[in-house]
Amino acid sequence: QFLHQVDWGELDYLLIDLPPGTGDVQLSITQTVPLTGAVIVTTPQDVALQDARKAVLMFRQVRVNILGIVENMSYFQCPKCGEQTHVFSHGGGATTASKFGVAFLGEIPLAVAIREGGDAGKPVVAENPESPIAEAFVQIAGKVAAQVSIANRDSMAGPVIE
C-alpha cells in the first residue's frame, strides 16, 4: 500500500531502506515494484559481510542490478586526536565489492553525530554540511546517482545488432 497508494508526485529517486538479509521483505519488494537497483549496506564484521554476500547473490538471482556496496561503521574517528580506530574491522565492504565486480560506494564512519541527528530528525548532512561525516554521505549519494544513470543507460540500450 505504501508504494502504490501514496501520491509521490514527481520523484528523481525513491530509496527504500530494507532490513538486513535476504528475507521475505526483499523478495516481496522485488516482485512488487520495478527496481533500478539495490545498494548493499554492510558493516565490516565477518557475519555482516556474509549477509551482504548473500544479498548480492539473491538480488542477482532475481535480476536486480547491484548499484554498489557501502561500508557503514567503517571506523571511529576520535574527536579529540583525530585517530581512526577500526572498531569492527575495516575494508570488508571494498573487498566484497571487488570480489563480486560491483562498485564500492564508500565508507560511513561510526559517529555519535549520525545517531544524534537521526534521533532529532536533523540529518548530519543538513545540520553540518561541511563536516567530514556529511561529505561521506554526499560522496556516496553522488556515486549512487552515477550508478543509477549507468543502469538506466544500459537498460535503454537494447540488444546489440550486428
PDB file of C-alpha atoms in Angstrom:
ATOM      1  CA  GLN A   1       0.000   0.000   0.000  1.00  0.00           C
ATOM      2  CA  PHE A   2       2.783   2.396   0.913  1.00  0.00           C
ATOM      3  CA  LEU A   3       4.316   2.113  -2.534  1.00  0.00           C
ATOM      4  CA  HIS A   4       1.157   2.026  -4.629  1.00  0.00           C
ATOM      5  CA  GLN A   5      -1.326   4.196  -2.735  1.00  0.00           C
ATOM      6  CA  VAL A   6       0.828   7.190  -1.839  1.00  0.00           C
ATOM      7  CA  ASP A   7       0.935  10.087  -4.295  1.00  0.00           C
ATOM      8  CA  TRP A   8       4.695  10.508  -4.531  1.00  0.00           C
ATOM      9  CA  GLY A   9       4.494  13.270  -7.143  1.00  0.00           C
ATOM     10  CA  GLU A  10       7.477  13.726  -9.422  1.00  0.00           C
ATOM     11  CA  LEU A  11      10.429  11.822  -7.991  1.00  0.00           C
ATOM     12  CA  ASP A  12      14.011  11.656  -9.137  1.00  0.00           C
ATOM     13  CA  TYR A  13      14.707   8.791  -6.727  1.00  0.00           C
ATOM     14  CA  LEU A  14      12.815   6.715  -4.217  1.00  0.00           C
ATOM     15  CA  LEU A  15      15.085   4.884  -1.801  1.00  0.00           C
ATOM     16  CA  ILE A  16      13.650   2.074   0.280  1.00  0.00           C
ATOM     17  CA  ASP A  17      15.625   1.103   3.379  1.00  0.00           C
ATOM     18  CA  LEU A  18      15.188  -2.618   3.906  1.00  0.00           C
ATOM     19  CA  PRO A  19      16.181  -4.733   6.884  1.00  0.00           C
ATOM     20  CA  PRO A  20      19.414  -6.690   6.504  1.00  0.00           C
ATOM     21  CA  GLY A  21      19.399 -10.101   4.944  1.00  0.00           C
ATOM     22  CA  THR A  22      17.565 -11.921   2.205  1.00  0.00           C
ATOM     23  CA  GLY A  23      14.130 -12.443   3.687  1.00  0.00           C
ATOM     24  CA  ASP A  24      10.512 -12.003   2.698  1.00  0.00           C
ATOM     25  CA  VAL A  25      10.672  -8.204   2.601  1.00  0.00           C
ATOM     26  CA  GLN A  26      13.408  -8.166  -0.039  1.00  0.00           C
ATOM     27  CA  LEU A  27      11.674 -10.803  -2.148  1.00  0.00           C
ATOM     28  CA  SER A  28       8.298  -9.063  -1.883  1.00  0.00           C
ATOM     29  CA  ILE A  29       9.779  -5.739  -2.982  1.00  0.00           C
ATOM     30  CA  THR A  30      11.496  -7.312  -5.989  1.00  0.00           C
ATOM     31  CA  GLN A  31       8.218  -8.965  -7.030  1.00  0.00           C
ATOM     32  CA  THR A  32       6.048  -5.881  -6.453  1.00  0.00           C
ATOM     33  CA  VAL A  33       7.998  -2.894  -7.711  1.00  0.00           C
ATOM     34  CA  PRO A  34      10.284  -2.402 -10.721  1.00  0.00           C
ATOM     35  CA  LEU A  35      13.676  -1.639  -9.199  1.00  0.00           C
ATOM     36  CA  THR A  36      16.525   0.199 -10.837  1.00  0.00           C
ATOM     37  CA  GLY A  37      18.925  -1.462  -8.459  1.00  0.00           C
ATOM     38  CA  ALA A  38      19.996  -2.320  -4.943  1.00  0.00           C
ATOM     39  CA  VAL A  39      22.615  -0.743  -2.707  1.00  0.00           C
ATOM     40  CA  ILE A  40      24.019  -3.265  -0.256  1.00  0.00           C
ATOM     41  CA  VAL A  41      24.959  -1.730   3.103  1.00  0.00           C
ATOM     42  CA  THR A  42      27.206  -3.740   5.370  1.00  0.00           C
ATOM     43  CA  THR A  43      29.432  -3.292   8.351  1.00  0.00           C
ATOM     44  CA  PRO A  44      32.990  -4.628   8.239  1.00  0.00           C
ATOM     45  CA  GLN A  45      32.311  -7.603  10.549  1.00  0.00           C
ATOM     46  CA  ASP A  46      32.542 -11.073   9.018  1.00  0.00           C
ATOM     47  CA  VAL A  47      28.955 -12.015   9.924  1.00  0.00           C
ATOM     48  CA  ALA A  48      27.596  -8.838   8.293  1.00  0.00           C
ATOM     49  CA  LEU A  49      29.728  -9.431   5.211  1.00  0.00           C
ATOM     50  CA  GLN A  50      28.277 -12.932   4.905  1.00  0.00           C
ATOM     51  CA  ASP A  51      24.791 -11.369   4.812  1.00  0.00           C
ATOM     52  CA  ALA A  52      25.985  -8.837   2.241  1.00  0.00           C
ATOM     53  CA  ARG A  53      27.331 -11.603   0.000  1.00  0.00           C
ATOM     54  CA  LYS A  54      24.024 -13.484   0.289  1.00  0.00           C
ATOM     55  CA  ALA A  55      22.154 -10.298  -0.595  1.00  0.00           C
ATOM     56  CA  VAL A  56      24.268  -9.772  -3.719  1.00  0.00           C
ATOM     57  CA  LEU A  57      23.575 -13.340  -4.830  1.00  0.00           C
ATOM     58  CA  MET A  58      19.847 -13.066  -4.082  1.00  0.00           C
ATOM     59  CA  PHE A  59      19.420  -9.778  -5.969  1.00  0.00           C
ATOM     60  CA  ARG A  60      21.345 -11.188  -8.909  1.00  0.00           C
ATOM     61  CA  GLN A  61      19.158 -14.288  -8.902  1.00  0.00           C
ATOM     62  CA  VAL A  62      16.007 -12.134  -9.140  1.00  0.00           C
ATOM     63  CA  ARG A  63      17.720  -9.957 -11.756  1.00  0.00           C
ATOM     64  CA  VAL A  64      18.047  -6.759  -9.720  1.00  0.00           C
ATOM     65  CA  ASN A  65      21.106  -4.717 -10.623  1.00  0.00           C
ATOM     66  CA  ILE A  66      23.573  -4.192  -7.764  1.00  0.00           C
ATOM     67  CA  LEU A  67      24.427  -0.478  -7.744  1.00  0.00           C
ATOM     68  CA  GLY A  68      27.196  -0.988  -5.212  1.00  0.00           C
ATOM     69  CA  ILE A  69      28.220  -1.654  -1.646  1.00  0.00           C
ATOM     70  CA  VAL A  70      28.551   0.795   1.252  1.00  0.00           C
ATOM     71  CA  GLU A  71      30.556   0.017   4.382  1.00  0.00           C
ATOM     72  CA  ASN A  72      28.781   1.506   7.409  1.00  0.00           C
ATOM     73  CA  MET A  73      30.510   1.920  10.789  1.00  0.00           C
ATOM     74  CA  SER A  74      33.754   1.583   8.887  1.00  0.00           C
ATOM     75  CA  TYR A  75      35.832   3.360  11.509  1.00  0.00           C
ATOM     76  CA  PHE A  76      35.595   5.601  14.541  1.00  0.00           C
ATOM     77  CA  GLN A  77      37.486   8.875  14.357  1.00  0.00           C
ATOM     78  CA  CYS A  78      38.450  10.256  17.749  1.00  0.00           C
ATOM     79  CA  PRO A  79      37.067  13.802  18.015  1.00  0.00           C
ATOM     80  CA  LYS A  80      39.971  14.861  20.222  1.00  0.00           C
ATOM     81  CA  CYS A  81      43.046  13.439  18.472  1.00  0.00           C
ATOM     82  CA  GLY A  82      41.684  12.566  15.014  1.00  0.00           C
ATOM     83  CA  GLU A  83      42.978   8.997  15.128  1.00  0.00           C
ATOM     84  CA  GLN A  84      40.902   6.393  13.300  1.00  0.00           C
ATOM     85  CA  THR A  85      40.054   3.171  15.109  1.00  0.00           C
ATOM     86  CA  HIS A  86      38.616   0.233  13.192  1.00  0.00           C
ATOM     87  CA  VAL A  87      36.206  -0.975  15.866  1.00  0.00           C
ATOM     88  CA  PHE A  88      34.517  -3.612  13.698  1.00  0.00           C
ATOM     89  CA  SER A  89      37.449  -4.381  11.373  1.00  0.00           C
ATOM     90  CA  HIS A  90      37.855  -2.480   8.105  1.00  0.00           C
ATOM     91  CA  GLY A  91      37.833  -2.926   4.359  1.00  0.00           C
ATOM     92  CA  GLY A  92      35.442  -5.847   4.057  1.00  0.00           C
ATOM     93  CA  GLY A  93      32.946  -3.805   2.058  1.00  0.00           C
ATOM     94  CA  ALA A  94      35.550  -2.845  -0.546  1.00  0.00           C
ATOM     95  CA  THR A  95      36.861  -6.410  -0.713  1.00  0.00           C
ATOM     96  CA  THR A  96      33.351  -7.825  -1.168  1.00  0.00           C
ATOM     97  CA  ALA A  97      32.548  -5.262  -3.872  1.00  0.00           C
ATOM     98  CA  SER A  98      35.729  -6.184  -5.724  1.00  0.00           C
ATOM     99  CA  LYS A  99      35.035  -9.917  -5.387  1.00  0.00           C
ATOM    100  CA  PHE A 100      31.572  -9.527  -6.923  1.00  0.00           C
ATOM    101  CA  GLY A 101      32.592  -6.957  -9.543  1.00  0.00           C
ATOM    102  CA  VAL A 102      30.344  -4.180  -8.229  1.00  0.00           C
ATOM    103  CA  ALA A 103      31.106  -0.588  -7.302  1.00  0.00           C
ATOM    104  CA  PHE A 104      32.375   0.231  -3.839  1.00  0.00           C
ATOM    105  CA  LEU A 105      30.395   3.350  -2.988  1.00  0.00           C
ATOM    106  CA  GLY A 106      32.228   4.428   0.153  1.00  0.00           C
ATOM    107  CA  GLU A 107      32.592   4.297   3.908  1.00  0.00           C
ATOM    108  CA  ILE A 108      30.440   5.820   6.630  1.00  0.00           C
ATOM    109  CA  PRO A 109      32.161   6.331   9.982  1.00  0.00           C
ATOM    110  CA  LEU A 110      30.772   5.258  13.342  1.00  0.00           C
ATOM    111  CA  ALA A 111      29.849   8.670  14.726  1.00  0.00           C
ATOM    112  CA  VAL A 112      27.704   9.995  17.534  1.00  0.00           C
ATOM    113  CA  ALA A 113      26.588  12.897  15.319  1.00  0.00           C
ATOM    114  CA  ILE A 114      24.864  10.473  12.934  1.00  0.00           C
ATOM    115  CA  ARG A 115      22.848   8.911  15.766  1.00  0.00           C
ATOM    116  CA  GLU A 116      22.059  12.246  17.379  1.00  0.00           C
ATOM    117  CA  GLY A 117      20.921  13.748  14.085  1.00  0.00           C
ATOM    118  CA  GLY A 118      18.742  10.734  13.353  1.00  0.00           C
ATOM    119  CA  ASP A 119      17.179  10.854  16.811  1.00  0.00           C
ATOM    120  CA  ALA A 120      16.472  14.590  16.492  1.00  0.00           C
ATOM    121  CA  GLY A 121      15.225  14.396  12.899  1.00  0.00           C
ATOM    122  CA  LYS A 122      18.089  16.644  11.806  1.00  0.00           C
ATOM    123  CA  PRO A 123      20.398  14.700   9.489  1.00  0.00           C
ATOM    124  CA  VAL A 124      24.080  15.487   9.813  1.00  0.00           C
ATOM    125  CA  VAL A 125      24.185  16.426   6.121  1.00  0.00           C
ATOM    126  CA  ALA A 126      21.620  19.188   6.712  1.00  0.00           C
ATOM    127  CA  GLU A 127      22.908  20.331  10.105  1.00  0.00           C
ATOM    128  CA  ASN A 128      26.638  20.322   9.393  1.00  0.00           C
ATOM    129  CA  PRO A 129      27.111  20.015   5.613  1.00  0.00           C
ATOM    130  CA  GLU A 130      30.802  20.912   5.749  1.00  0.00           C
ATOM    131  CA  SER A 131      31.702  18.103   8.151  1.00  0.00           C
ATOM    132  CA  PRO A 132      33.685  15.060   7.004  1.00  0.00           C
ATOM    133  CA  ILE A 133      30.738  12.864   8.009  1.00  0.00           C
ATOM    134  CA  ALA A 134      28.354  14.824   5.785  1.00  0.00           C
ATOM    135  CA  GLU A 135      30.905  14.721   2.983  1.00  0.00           C
ATOM    136  CA  ALA A 136      30.985  10.915   3.180  1.00  0.00           C
ATOM    137  CA  PHE A 137      27.206  10.792   2.719  1.00  0.00           C
ATOM    138  CA  VAL A 138      27.298  13.325  -0.134  1.00  0.00           C
ATOM    139  CA  GLN A 139      30.022  11.409  -1.971  1.00  0.00           C
ATOM    140  CA  ILE A 140      28.119   8.143  -1.626  1.00  0.00           C
ATOM    141  CA  ALA A 141      24.900   9.785  -2.833  1.00  0.00           C
ATOM    142  CA  GLY A 142      26.754  11.052  -5.903  1.00  0.00           C
ATOM    143  CA  LYS A 143      28.135   7.596  -6.616  1.00  0.00           C
ATOM    144  CA  VAL A 144      24.683   6.035  -6.240  1.00  0.00           C
ATOM    145  CA  ALA A 145      23.242   8.618  -8.651  1.00  0.00           C
ATOM    146  CA  ALA A 146      26.017   7.814 -11.129  1.00  0.00           C
ATOM    147  CA  GLN A 147      25.297   4.082 -10.850  1.00  0.00           C
ATOM    148  CA  VAL A 148      21.571   4.731 -11.405  1.00  0.00           C
ATOM    149  CA  SER A 149      22.443   6.709 -14.548  1.00  0.00           C
ATOM    150  CA  ILE A 150      24.601   3.843 -15.805  1.00  0.00           C
ATOM    151  CA  ALA A 151      21.867   1.289 -15.045  1.00  0.00           C
ATOM    152  CA  ASN A 152      19.260   3.421 -16.831  1.00  0.00           C
ATOM    153  CA  ARG A 153      21.537   3.872 -19.843  1.00  0.00           C
ATOM    154  CA  ASP A 154      22.240   0.160 -20.015  1.00  0.00           C
ATOM    155  CA  SER A 155      18.544  -0.758 -19.746  1.00  0.00           C
ATOM    156  CA  MET A 156      17.684   1.570 -22.656  1.00  0.00           C
ATOM    157  CA  ALA A 157      20.499   0.353 -24.877  1.00  0.00           C
ATOM    158  CA  GLY A 158      18.592  -2.724 -26.019  1.00  0.00           C
ATOM    159  CA  PRO A 159      20.163  -5.665 -27.793  1.00  0.00           C
ATOM    160  CA  VAL A 160      23.240  -5.262 -29.918  1.00  0.00           C
ATOM    161  CA  ILE A 161      22.503  -5.933 -33.616  1.00  0.00           C
ATOM    162  CA  GLU A 162      25.426  -6.886 -35.780  1.00  0.00           C
TER     163      GLU A 162
END
